[in-house]
Amino acid sequence: MEDMLIYFEPFTLPFVVGSLFMFAVIVTKWSFWLMRLPRVDRVKIRRGLFTRQTLLGAWEVVRESLLHVRIFRTNPVLGYMHASLAFGWFLLIVVGWIETIVYLGLKPVPLQGHVFFKYFAPHLNLDAHYAVFEHLMDALLLVVLIGVGLALFKRVRSSVMGMRRTTKHVLFDRVALSALWFIFPARLVAESLTVALYGGGGFLTGTLGTYLAKHLPYEILDILCMQSWWFYSAVLGLFFVALPFSRYMHIFTEIPLIFLRRWSLSPTKERKSYDNFEVEACSRCGICIDPCQLQADLGINDTQSVYYLRDRRYNMLSLKVANNCLMCGRCEAACPVGINLNTLRLNSRAKRRNIPNEGRYRYLQGIDTSSGAGRVGYFAGCMTSLTPAVQRSMERIFAAAGVDVWYADRDGGVCCGRPLMLSGETDAARKMVECNRALFRKHEIETLVTSCPICLKVFREEYNLEGIEVLHHTEYIARLIASGEVRLARDSSIYTYHDPCELGRGCGIYDAPRTVIGAVGTLAEPAHSGRNALCCGGSLANTVINDGQQHRIAERMTAELEATGCDTIVTACPLCNKSIARASRRPTQDISEIVAKNIL
Amino acid sequence: MAHRASWQEYQKDIAPDKYYYARSCIRQNFFPGSEWAFLDILSNKLGKDIYDDPLHTSCTGIGYHSDVVPLETIMTVVARQFALMAEAGYENFVSSCITSFGIYNEVLATWEEFPETEERTRRYLKEATGRDLVKPRSIAHTSDIIFYQREAIARKAKHRLINRHTGEPLKVVEHIGCHYAKIFPKSGIGGSEFPYVLAGMIEAWGGDVVDYPERRHCCGFGFRNYLVQANRGSSIANSHKKLESMAPYRPDFIVANCPGCAMFLDKWQYTIAEMDGVAYGADGKGIPVLTYEEMAGLVLGYDPWQLGMQFHQVDVEPLLDKLGVEYDPGAKYLGAGGKYIGKPADAAINCPSQRPIYERRK
Amino acid sequence: MRNIVFGYGISRPRAIDMDNNDLRKSGDIIAEMPELQACIGCGSCTASCTAGRLTDFNFRKLHTAVRRGEYKGVYAELSKCMLCGKCRLVCPRGINTRGLVMLIKRKLGDF
Amino acid sequence: MAYRVVVVGGGAAGMQTAIELKSRGVEPIIVERDIELGGKARGWHKLFPTFTPAADVIRPLAQRVKDMHIRCFYGQEVTQIAHDGVTLRSEERIPADAVVVATGFTLFDAHRKQEYGYGLYDNVVTSVDLERMMIGGKVTLADGSEPKRIAILHCVGSRDEKVGQKHCSKVCCITGVKQAIELKEMYPTADVFNFYMDIRMFGAGYEELYREAQERYNVHFVRGRISEAAETIEKRIQIKAEDTLTGRPLRMTVDMLVLLVGMSANYDNPQLAASAGLTLAPNGYFKARDSFLGVVHSEREGIFFAGTATAPKSLADTLAEASLTASAVDAYLKNKFNVK
């Protein structure tokens, strides 16, 4: 009987062609991307390949690519939807494989043999011993079908899955998506019709098959059965052809991405081949849309990371989309795939704007407007000159701690370079980096304190200041308090703290400011805080939205701060300070101000 | 111009007779025929008493405006001219030069405003020359005199400013020297915005005045701007701007009342043609530039070569043909006694280019 | 034309020539950022400018010149800007000055 | 018997004063030089900053004057004023218990700024001419064609010592903004340039309108006074100014130059003031008794002011002040005749 199985029928052709095409395209893509990796990255791969990281990567693939654990954290229903489709389908394939092996023993069976096993071997499973497989396969199919049902439901009512908005898709996505929706119902129908003709089947296909056999004449069942297998094969083929060009490419991209990341590859300021893995690993799940304040506060619907990645992938990225981002990092924090959204967007900007010009900023040569002397250097930052209270407070704190300070920019200084980088002008920014670094070295400081998180981030990431400890003033003040160098009185005020994006998500500093505030008064956390904090809208990274739009974002987030019932809003970034002060009816102060006024 | 009556707000008294004549440095060197013609018209055609005093000097205005002659010096020089006039028995001072005219007005106004400067000048004059300052009863520019006599001249006219071939009035660009009325609007006929002194002559003699946008713009002489070579680019740019602005009106000729302006509007055309290959006349050549004495002389039937028109950079023959003035082409470069004075080299400005400027620009 | 060395040329007028200036680029810039027209010339941007403290960079003059169709030297001059964004914080008319620097450079630099 | 008050001038101020007086039981008499009521506002199309048709303000006022049977003398010029009446040019004397001077202002004669060529060049018009054209429904050049580039020059006859007008006429800036918007609405593709020395947006909603003109209507504002205008061969107007914000001279040719003419004090103010024993402010307007507590009072008992007789004012301010005048007159009469 086994010899009769030749595993070929014309209807399998769409599937066979589709799947071969898909694998060919995927292999080609991967090879291209890997070949074009810069040398540094290839070295990293070689070094990482035979380490524990590879095993950890494999475990992560199971957790993320199959089970979608991170999405479960966003919303359980959403997580189930993703997991049922991915893991359910995966199990269908795996169990189906086992099924064929159990029936036929270990012998080569072509791909379509596995996939259309029910068709090729309808009578094999009549044996009651194997009914367990029938039921298992049916159970898995049901799991997937529920996933498909949820996906359909999500299109209509996304809020159930914790999403206010879902992604708007491109044509390839729509084709693949439609095919995907049909695959499993088609399988159910095809298998049930086969059961109706030949008997067998699990609790799902069996029941449905028996029902059909009872109500439809044999001739019709026979025709329908063949047609349904054709249809099943066709939608599978269609899905596979569309897959490499659609968002479903993420299924196969996330896997190598997980390993590459484990081997410590990451995107940089300049675009490179590795970016392809990150860009195509986006499943366009749309989880990044809701956290985006441009969407929530301004109704801007075309610039969120999902659209940015989509546009970039299909080579239709506009300057406006690249630039229209606050880089607050809220989407990056929410992304279940962990794509480095900010870095990618930045290197898109760099591609367009980074025009090397050696003569530029020649005027920076030899500039030194600094004053004072000491091992501790204080870099207020450009914006801080518009919030002189911060400068004054820091001077008082330094004086109270008896620290000698070298002031880098009390009389105005040179920009840290981060604003230029945010605009993609990385080469030009280098001039500023060099200028300031030379100043820090010339004045032989050991600690560099800055009041501006924007400066802080670039000092830490781009300046290579070995031997100089770079601290935000919140960290520095926290230390002074801990060491007792500065003693503070507590007051009865309730303070609400706004986490600046560049300080929190940007530099991971959440505790120091809270410690400091806790030392002078009571801290009341707003609805969004810490990693989840809202952006003030004043971000330098966005050059597209206008003043009114910035203000609207500030108003919304300030309302949330005020809702804590605080007496004073505290922040730790001069830019946030300006945005909030403009929108708030409560006093808005920098953390240094509340410290300075409470010095004993 | 008929609708423009505003010039009548700016009128001044011009003496009818008995003038003391002060020559112009530039005019007597570059347009000697003009000064001669003025004296000839006044004394022989109109029968006026005008005294050309050999004792008077340059007013030193060019030096003054170039910061090389101090105020005290020029005041004393001016006082001497006035003293000479009184000694000669005249009291109506007429100046051939616009710069001088401005200087005389400025000095008189200064004496008026700051009497101590007048006293000091009297003292200097006395000490230096033994002469006594007597201030003139009236000051006029020579163009004022011609303006005053324009109807009398019209009555004696041999030619009118009319194109003989078409019967149309000639289109005349008039250019007033800056120092004529821009320093003291009341010192010029018609004031500073719409000086009427030349326009009145043109209208009286049958021509049409061209009112073009840069009509009031300076010719660019500007003393230091011309005298220092490095500044000449700025000087020429002014004439350039005027010529660009007037060209679309296809003027038949330019007339100026300031000797410097007449010279620069004429000579800069040569320079622009050599530099840029551009000429502004409707015939693709330069636009002839006349002094008002030459204009009056042609109207009265003087011989163009006797008027010294061969001294011009831009050839005047096309204009003479339009006016119907008869002239001997062969006599152009013959000086006194028929002696050949030499012919200048050909210049681009007198060689017709393919198309006139205003057509090429479109 | 003979080759005469005059030792000088015809100076170009210093005046902004609104008749012959190419106003299309400035029109494009204003169309992309209409708020630019709301500038009242207060000079806050220039006064607060980080680059302006170190050089003669004057953003107000530059973008005003651009609006009049005067582009010469503007790109090079704008390259002095460090994009620090202080100007945007102080602009009383809420002009996106920082975006404007990039916009003008993009329009004048063709990238 | 009602007290009688002569209101000199039947413009917005005069009408409003008379209406308010009448409703307080006083008997006002309006003496108007023109043959009908309404004053300068009659020649206006729409009012800043709301684009309300001027007729919607003036006509109801005139109608109320009529409905309230307020006596009006038309075509009569007042030559002398006293606290107890006025004398007309016809030497007729109208006795009264108090007199309100609501004589308004005289438009600055743009001919006096000869350098702008008003009356010389066909396409140089005043803001008043422009309003007249707008009332007629269409703003065109002299030859009937549509303007593509228009310059509006602020401060013609204001803040200009050269024409003896040292004061600010207050309303021209906002009028310039209003007219620029109207022109842009009429010709959206036309370029409108406002040349100004300072922009003075003192009233409610003015600054907002200014901003709208800039941002929404793309009106170009150039800080610099036009120094001179000249006509080109195409009958366009070539203007020269300094773009003071770039520090460079600017020249351009426009199809139409609109001169925002300011407010002059009436030429007969000195004569009227002398007859009443009043003094004039240095700018030729009547001087109020006090800048704060006596803005509608003159230095003489029984003589009051309303509207722009004392200084340039907007129509809104004029109407508000006229009500104040009526109340001051009423109080004066009650006090004088001991009415409890």
mmCIF file of C-alpha atoms in Angstrom, chain A residues 96-352:
data_model
loop_
_atom_site.group_PDB
_atom_site.id
_atom_site.type_symbol
_atom_site.label_atom_id
_atom_site.label_comp_id
_atom_site.label_asym_id
_atom_site.label_seq_id
_atom_site.Cartn_x
_atom_site.Cartn_y
_atom_site.Cartn_z
ATOM 1 C CA GLY A 96 2.497 16.334 10.875
ATOM 2 C CA TRP A 97 6.075 15.303 10.291
ATOM 3 C CA ILE A 98 5.999 12.944 13.230
ATOM 4 C CA GLU A 99 2.713 11.610 11.963
ATOM 5 C CA THR A 100 4.162 10.691 8.591
ATOM 6 C CA ILE A 101 7.176 9.130 10.270
ATOM 7 C CA VAL A 102 4.970 7.124 12.562
ATOM 8 C CA TYR A 103 2.895 5.893 9.627
ATOM 9 C CA LEU A 104 5.646 5.366 7.152
ATOM 10 C CA GLY A 105 8.776 4.994 9.170
ATOM 11 C CA LEU A 106 11.911 6.963 8.440
ATOM 12 C CA LYS A 107 11.945 7.272 4.702
ATOM 13 C CA PRO A 108 12.266 10.252 2.394
ATOM 14 C CA VAL A 109 8.978 11.929 1.801
ATOM 15 C CA PRO A 110 8.835 15.047 -0.349
ATOM 16 C CA LEU A 111 7.640 18.260 1.189
ATOM 17 C CA GLN A 112 4.206 18.114 -0.334
ATOM 18 C CA GLY A 113 3.903 14.606 1.048
ATOM 19 C CA HIS A 114 4.010 15.985 4.552
ATOM 20 C CA VAL A 115 1.797 18.947 3.889
ATOM 21 C CA PHE A 116 -0.889 17.097 1.982
ATOM 22 C CA PHE A 117 -0.471 13.816 3.866
ATOM 23 C CA LYS A 118 -4.162 13.569 4.508
ATOM 24 C CA TYR A 119 -4.788 13.640 0.805
ATOM 25 C CA PHE A 120 -2.130 11.156 -0.135
ATOM 26 C CA ALA A 121 -2.840 8.737 2.675
ATOM 27 C CA PRO A 122 -6.548 9.071 3.498
ATOM 28 C CA HIS A 123 -6.975 5.461 4.560
ATOM 29 C CA LEU A 124 -3.831 4.984 6.551
ATOM 30 C CA ASN A 125 -5.253 6.567 9.625
ATOM 31 C CA LEU A 126 -8.371 4.509 9.822
ATOM 32 C CA ASP A 127 -6.572 2.478 12.372
ATOM 33 C CA ALA A 128 -7.929 3.522 15.734
ATOM 34 C CA HIS A 129 -4.427 3.447 17.178
ATOM 35 C CA TYR A 130 -3.591 6.447 15.220
ATOM 36 C CA ALA A 131 -6.710 8.367 16.108
ATOM 37 C CA VAL A 132 -4.699 10.168 18.733
ATOM 38 C CA PHE A 133 -2.774 11.880 15.931
ATOM 39 C CA GLU A 134 -5.993 12.784 14.236
ATOM 40 C CA HIS A 135 -7.239 14.435 17.384
ATOM 41 C CA LEU A 136 -3.913 16.122 18.089
ATOM 42 C CA MET A 137 -3.703 17.549 14.606
ATOM 43 C CA ASP A 138 -7.282 18.737 14.833
ATOM 44 C CA ALA A 139 -6.577 20.362 18.191
ATOM 45 C CA LEU A 140 -3.606 22.205 16.754
ATOM 46 C CA LEU A 141 -5.651 23.294 13.767
ATOM 47 C CA LEU A 142 -8.265 24.613 16.136
ATOM 48 C CA VAL A 143 -5.641 26.611 18.030
ATOM 49 C CA VAL A 144 -4.474 28.183 14.808
ATOM 50 C CA LEU A 145 -8.001 28.808 13.627
ATOM 51 C CA ILE A 146 -8.753 30.647 16.841
ATOM 52 C CA GLY A 147 -5.616 32.724 16.193
ATOM 53 C CA VAL A 148 -6.888 33.529 12.709
ATOM 54 C CA GLY A 149 -10.259 34.403 14.166
ATOM 55 C CA LEU A 150 -8.604 36.737 16.639
ATOM 56 C CA ALA A 151 -6.557 38.320 13.860
ATOM 57 C CA LEU A 152 -9.735 38.965 11.922
ATOM 58 C CA PHE A 153 -11.356 40.344 15.036
ATOM 59 C CA LYS A 154 -8.356 42.590 15.668
ATOM 60 C CA ARG A 155 -8.923 44.265 12.326
ATOM 61 C CA VAL A 156 -12.367 45.234 13.532
ATOM 62 C CA ARG A 157 -11.822 45.842 17.217
ATOM 63 C CA SER A 158 -8.197 46.237 18.103
ATOM 64 C CA SER A 159 -8.846 47.653 21.544
ATOM 65 C CA VAL A 160 -9.619 44.188 22.882
ATOM 66 C CA MET A 161 -5.969 43.390 22.255
ATOM 67 C CA GLY A 162 -4.769 46.535 23.960
ATOM 68 C CA MET A 163 -4.180 48.326 20.705
ATOM 69 C CA ARG A 164 -5.975 51.522 19.867
ATOM 70 C CA ARG A 165 -4.677 51.524 16.336
ATOM 71 C CA THR A 166 -3.451 48.893 13.961
ATOM 72 C CA THR A 167 -1.110 49.140 11.052
ATOM 73 C CA LYS A 168 -2.132 50.282 7.617
ATOM 74 C CA HIS A 169 -0.619 47.801 5.212
ATOM 75 C CA VAL A 170 0.905 47.867 1.754
ATOM 76 C CA LEU A 171 -0.350 45.703 -1.131
ATOM 77 C CA PHE A 172 2.037 42.761 -0.644
ATOM 78 C CA ASP A 173 0.995 42.622 2.970
ATOM 79 C CA ARG A 174 -2.652 42.569 2.057
ATOM 80 C CA VAL A 175 -2.155 39.737 -0.425
ATOM 81 C CA ALA A 176 -0.121 37.695 2.050
ATOM 82 C CA LEU A 177 -2.495 38.499 4.877
ATOM 83 C CA SER A 178 -5.556 37.448 2.895
ATOM 84 C CA ALA A 179 -3.830 34.230 1.818
ATOM 85 C CA LEU A 180 -2.844 33.547 5.389
ATOM 86 C CA TRP A 181 -6.383 33.953 6.617
ATOM 87 C CA PHE A 182 -7.578 31.409 4.045
ATOM 88 C CA ILE A 183 -4.880 28.799 4.605
ATOM 89 C CA PHE A 184 -6.277 27.204 7.735
ATOM 90 C CA PRO A 185 -9.979 27.312 6.959
ATOM 91 C CA ALA A 186 -9.034 25.864 3.574
ATOM 92 C CA ARG A 187 -7.112 23.070 5.272
ATOM 93 C CA LEU A 188 -10.032 22.380 7.544
ATOM 94 C CA VAL A 189 -12.429 22.146 4.611
ATOM 95 C CA ALA A 190 -10.083 20.009 2.470
ATOM 96 C CA GLU A 191 -9.354 17.551 5.264
ATOM 97 C CA SER A 192 -13.011 17.356 6.267
ATOM 98 C CA LEU A 193 -14.077 16.607 2.703
ATOM 99 C CA THR A 194 -11.428 13.906 2.483
ATOM 100 C CA VAL A 195 -12.751 12.443 5.717
ATOM 101 C CA ALA A 196 -16.286 12.610 4.300
ATOM 102 C CA LEU A 197 -15.120 10.458 1.402
ATOM 103 C CA TYR A 198 -12.762 8.096 3.158
ATOM 104 C CA GLY A 199 -13.708 8.215 6.824
ATOM 105 C CA GLY A 200 -11.366 8.773 9.774
ATOM 106 C CA GLY A 201 -10.534 12.235 11.083
ATOM 107 C CA GLY A 202 -10.273 13.755 14.525
ATOM 108 C CA PHE A 203 -12.856 15.572 16.612
ATOM 109 C CA LEU A 204 -12.908 18.484 14.203
ATOM 110 C CA THR A 205 -12.378 17.096 10.716
ATOM 111 C CA GLY A 206 -14.094 13.843 11.614
ATOM 112 C CA THR A 207 -17.243 15.496 12.873
ATOM 113 C CA LEU A 208 -17.356 17.906 9.977
ATOM 114 C CA GLY A 209 -16.593 15.082 7.491
ATOM 115 C CA THR A 210 -19.321 12.854 8.825
ATOM 116 C CA TYR A 211 -21.762 15.736 8.677
ATOM 117 C CA LEU A 212 -20.824 16.475 5.080
ATOM 118 C CA ALA A 213 -21.037 12.819 4.060
ATOM 119 C CA LYS A 214 -24.513 12.656 5.478
ATOM 120 C CA HIS A 215 -25.761 15.716 3.629
ATOM 121 C CA LEU A 216 -23.950 15.698 0.300
ATOM 122 C CA PRO A 217 -23.960 13.064 -2.490
ATOM 123 C CA TYR A 218 -20.690 11.294 -3.187
ATOM 124 C CA GLU A 219 -20.184 12.818 -6.666
ATOM 125 C CA ILE A 220 -20.335 16.300 -5.315
ATOM 126 C CA LEU A 221 -18.105 15.455 -2.376
ATOM 127 C CA ASP A 222 -15.576 14.012 -4.773
ATOM 128 C CA ILE A 223 -15.458 17.170 -6.879
ATOM 129 C CA LEU A 224 -15.432 19.482 -3.861
ATOM 130 C CA CYS A 225 -12.669 17.485 -2.240
ATOM 131 C CA MET A 226 -10.330 17.903 -5.189
ATOM 132 C CA GLN A 227 -11.194 21.573 -5.533
ATOM 133 C CA SER A 228 -10.623 22.238 -1.875
ATOM 134 C CA TRP A 229 -7.157 20.697 -2.006
ATOM 135 C CA TRP A 230 -6.432 22.857 -5.058
ATOM 136 C CA PHE A 231 -7.559 25.889 -3.159
ATOM 137 C CA TYR A 232 -5.533 24.974 -0.078
ATOM 138 C CA SER A 233 -2.429 24.491 -2.179
ATOM 139 C CA ALA A 234 -3.076 27.699 -4.073
ATOM 140 C CA VAL A 235 -3.413 29.904 -0.971
ATOM 141 C CA LEU A 236 -0.318 28.289 0.508
ATOM 142 C CA GLY A 237 1.585 28.929 -2.707
ATOM 143 C CA LEU A 238 0.334 32.476 -2.897
ATOM 144 C CA PHE A 239 1.322 33.127 0.693
ATOM 145 C CA PHE A 240 4.788 31.736 0.150
ATOM 146 C CA VAL A 241 5.344 33.784 -2.994
ATOM 147 C CA ALA A 242 4.225 36.958 -1.249
ATOM 148 C CA LEU A 243 6.014 36.209 2.007
ATOM 149 C CA PRO A 244 9.562 37.401 1.239
ATOM 150 C CA PHE A 245 8.190 40.704 0.004
ATOM 151 C CA SER A 246 5.690 41.188 2.747
ATOM 152 C CA ARG A 247 5.838 41.746 6.436
ATOM 153 C CA TYR A 248 5.837 37.961 6.931
ATOM 154 C CA MET A 249 9.483 38.054 5.968
ATOM 155 C CA HIS A 250 9.891 38.856 9.643
ATOM 156 C CA ILE A 251 9.255 35.172 10.439
ATOM 157 C CA PHE A 252 12.492 34.218 8.761
ATOM 158 C CA THR A 253 14.415 37.410 9.499
ATOM 159 C CA GLU A 254 13.940 37.483 13.208
ATOM 160 C CA ILE A 255 15.708 34.141 13.581
ATOM 161 C CA PRO A 256 19.086 35.222 12.165
ATOM 162 C CA LEU A 257 18.623 38.598 13.813
ATOM 163 C CA ILE A 258 18.398 36.983 17.227
ATOM 164 C CA PHE A 259 21.659 35.179 16.648
ATOM 165 C CA LEU A 260 23.418 38.202 15.144
ATOM 166 C CA ARG A 261 22.399 40.251 18.131
ATOM 167 C CA ARG A 262 23.669 37.555 20.449
ATOM 168 C CA TRP A 263 26.962 37.872 18.645
ATOM 169 C CA SER A 264 26.802 41.582 19.528
ATOM 170 C CA LEU A 265 26.090 43.079 16.138
ATOM 171 C CA SER A 266 24.141 46.330 16.269
ATOM 172 C CA PRO A 267 23.180 49.200 14.021
ATOM 173 C CA THR A 268 25.359 52.316 13.974
ATOM 174 C CA LYS A 269 25.175 55.930 12.971
ATOM 175 C CA GLU A 270 25.968 54.901 9.413
ATOM 176 C CA ARG A 271 23.725 52.605 7.448
ATOM 177 C CA LYS A 272 25.080 49.145 6.863
ATOM 178 C CA SER A 273 23.985 45.706 5.727
ATOM 179 C CA TYR A 274 23.087 44.567 9.230
ATOM 180 C CA ASP A 275 20.255 47.103 9.206
ATOM 181 C CA ASN A 276 18.416 44.875 6.729
ATOM 182 C CA PHE A 277 17.958 42.224 9.396
ATOM 183 C CA GLU A 278 16.477 44.756 11.770
ATOM 184 C CA VAL A 279 14.325 46.445 9.151
ATOM 185 C CA GLU A 280 12.846 43.201 7.811
ATOM 186 C CA ALA A 281 12.435 41.701 11.265
ATOM 187 C CA CYS A 282 9.578 44.119 11.808
ATOM 188 C CA SER A 283 6.336 42.203 11.641
ATOM 189 C CA ARG A 284 4.390 45.444 11.427
ATOM 190 C CA CYS A 285 2.425 44.370 14.429
ATOM 191 C CA GLY A 286 1.801 48.081 15.086
ATOM 192 C CA ILE A 287 2.520 47.918 18.806
ATOM 193 C CA CYS A 288 4.731 50.976 18.299
ATOM 194 C CA ILE A 289 1.835 53.110 17.089
ATOM 195 C CA ASP A 290 0.040 53.622 20.372
ATOM 196 C CA PRO A 291 3.004 54.781 22.450
ATOM 197 C CA CYS A 292 3.821 57.418 19.822
ATOM 198 C CA GLN A 293 2.708 60.809 21.054
ATOM 199 C CA LEU A 294 2.740 62.203 17.542
ATOM 200 C CA GLN A 295 -0.124 59.812 16.951
ATOM 201 C CA ALA A 296 -1.842 60.146 20.292
ATOM 202 C CA ASP A 297 -1.594 63.922 20.676
ATOM 203 C CA LEU A 298 -1.319 65.197 17.139
ATOM 204 C CA GLY A 299 -3.044 62.553 15.059
ATOM 205 C CA ILE A 300 -0.005 62.123 12.820
ATOM 206 C CA ASN A 301 -0.432 58.715 11.241
ATOM 207 C CA ASP A 302 2.362 58.150 8.804
ATOM 208 C CA THR A 303 5.592 58.425 10.679
ATOM 209 C CA GLN A 304 5.522 55.816 13.425
ATOM 210 C CA SER A 305 8.327 53.296 13.472
ATOM 211 C CA VAL A 306 6.252 50.657 11.737
ATOM 212 C CA TYR A 307 5.705 53.018 8.825
ATOM 213 C CA TYR A 308 9.208 54.296 8.935
ATOM 214 C CA LEU A 309 10.587 50.739 8.669
ATOM 215 C CA ARG A 310 8.079 49.883 5.994
ATOM 216 C CA ASP A 311 8.980 52.948 3.938
ATOM 217 C CA ARG A 312 12.647 52.290 4.397
ATOM 218 C CA ARG A 313 12.288 48.671 3.414
ATOM 219 C CA TYR A 314 10.437 49.483 0.207
ATOM 220 C CA ASN A 315 12.771 52.360 -0.610
ATOM 221 C CA MET A 316 10.080 54.958 -0.360
ATOM 222 C CA LEU A 317 11.288 56.739 2.735
ATOM 223 C CA SER A 318 10.599 60.460 2.604
ATOM 224 C CA LEU A 319 12.745 63.005 4.371
ATOM 225 C CA LYS A 320 9.689 64.077 6.264
ATOM 226 C CA VAL A 321 9.031 60.619 7.700
ATOM 227 C CA ALA A 322 12.700 60.214 8.594
ATOM 228 C CA ASN A 323 12.674 63.565 10.360
ATOM 229 C CA ASN A 324 9.257 63.439 11.933
ATOM 230 C CA CYS A 325 10.165 61.618 15.116
ATOM 231 C CA LEU A 326 10.781 62.860 18.611
ATOM 232 C CA MET A 327 13.216 59.989 19.240
ATOM 233 C CA CYS A 328 11.698 59.751 22.651
ATOM 234 C CA GLY A 329 12.298 55.999 22.506
ATOM 235 C CA ARG A 330 8.835 55.003 23.651
ATOM 236 C CA CYS A 331 8.314 52.830 20.587
ATOM 237 C CA GLU A 332 11.709 51.248 20.971
ATOM 238 C CA ALA A 333 10.862 50.358 24.543
ATOM 239 C CA ALA A 334 7.623 48.765 23.402
ATOM 240 C CA CYS A 335 8.914 46.933 20.329
ATOM 241 C CA PRO A 336 8.496 43.169 20.865
ATOM 242 C CA VAL A 337 11.258 42.441 18.379
ATOM 243 C CA GLY A 338 13.614 44.870 20.120
ATOM 244 C CA ILE A 339 14.511 46.706 16.948
ATOM 245 C CA ASN A 340 16.915 49.628 17.450
ATOM 246 C CA LEU A 341 14.434 52.097 16.056
ATOM 247 C CA ASN A 342 16.187 55.309 17.053
ATOM 248 C CA THR A 343 19.542 54.287 15.676
ATOM 249 C CA LEU A 344 18.023 53.122 12.432
ATOM 250 C CA ARG A 345 16.119 56.338 11.990
ATOM 251 C CA LEU A 346 19.205 58.339 12.759
ATOM 252 C CA ASN A 347 21.257 56.590 10.157
ATOM 253 C CA SER A 348 18.521 57.262 7.631
ATOM 254 C CA ARG A 349 18.932 60.928 8.400
ATOM 255 C CA ALA A 350 22.674 60.628 8.152
ATOM 256 C CA LYS A 351 22.392 59.081 4.740
ATOM 257 C CA ARG A 352 20.623 62.168 3.499
#
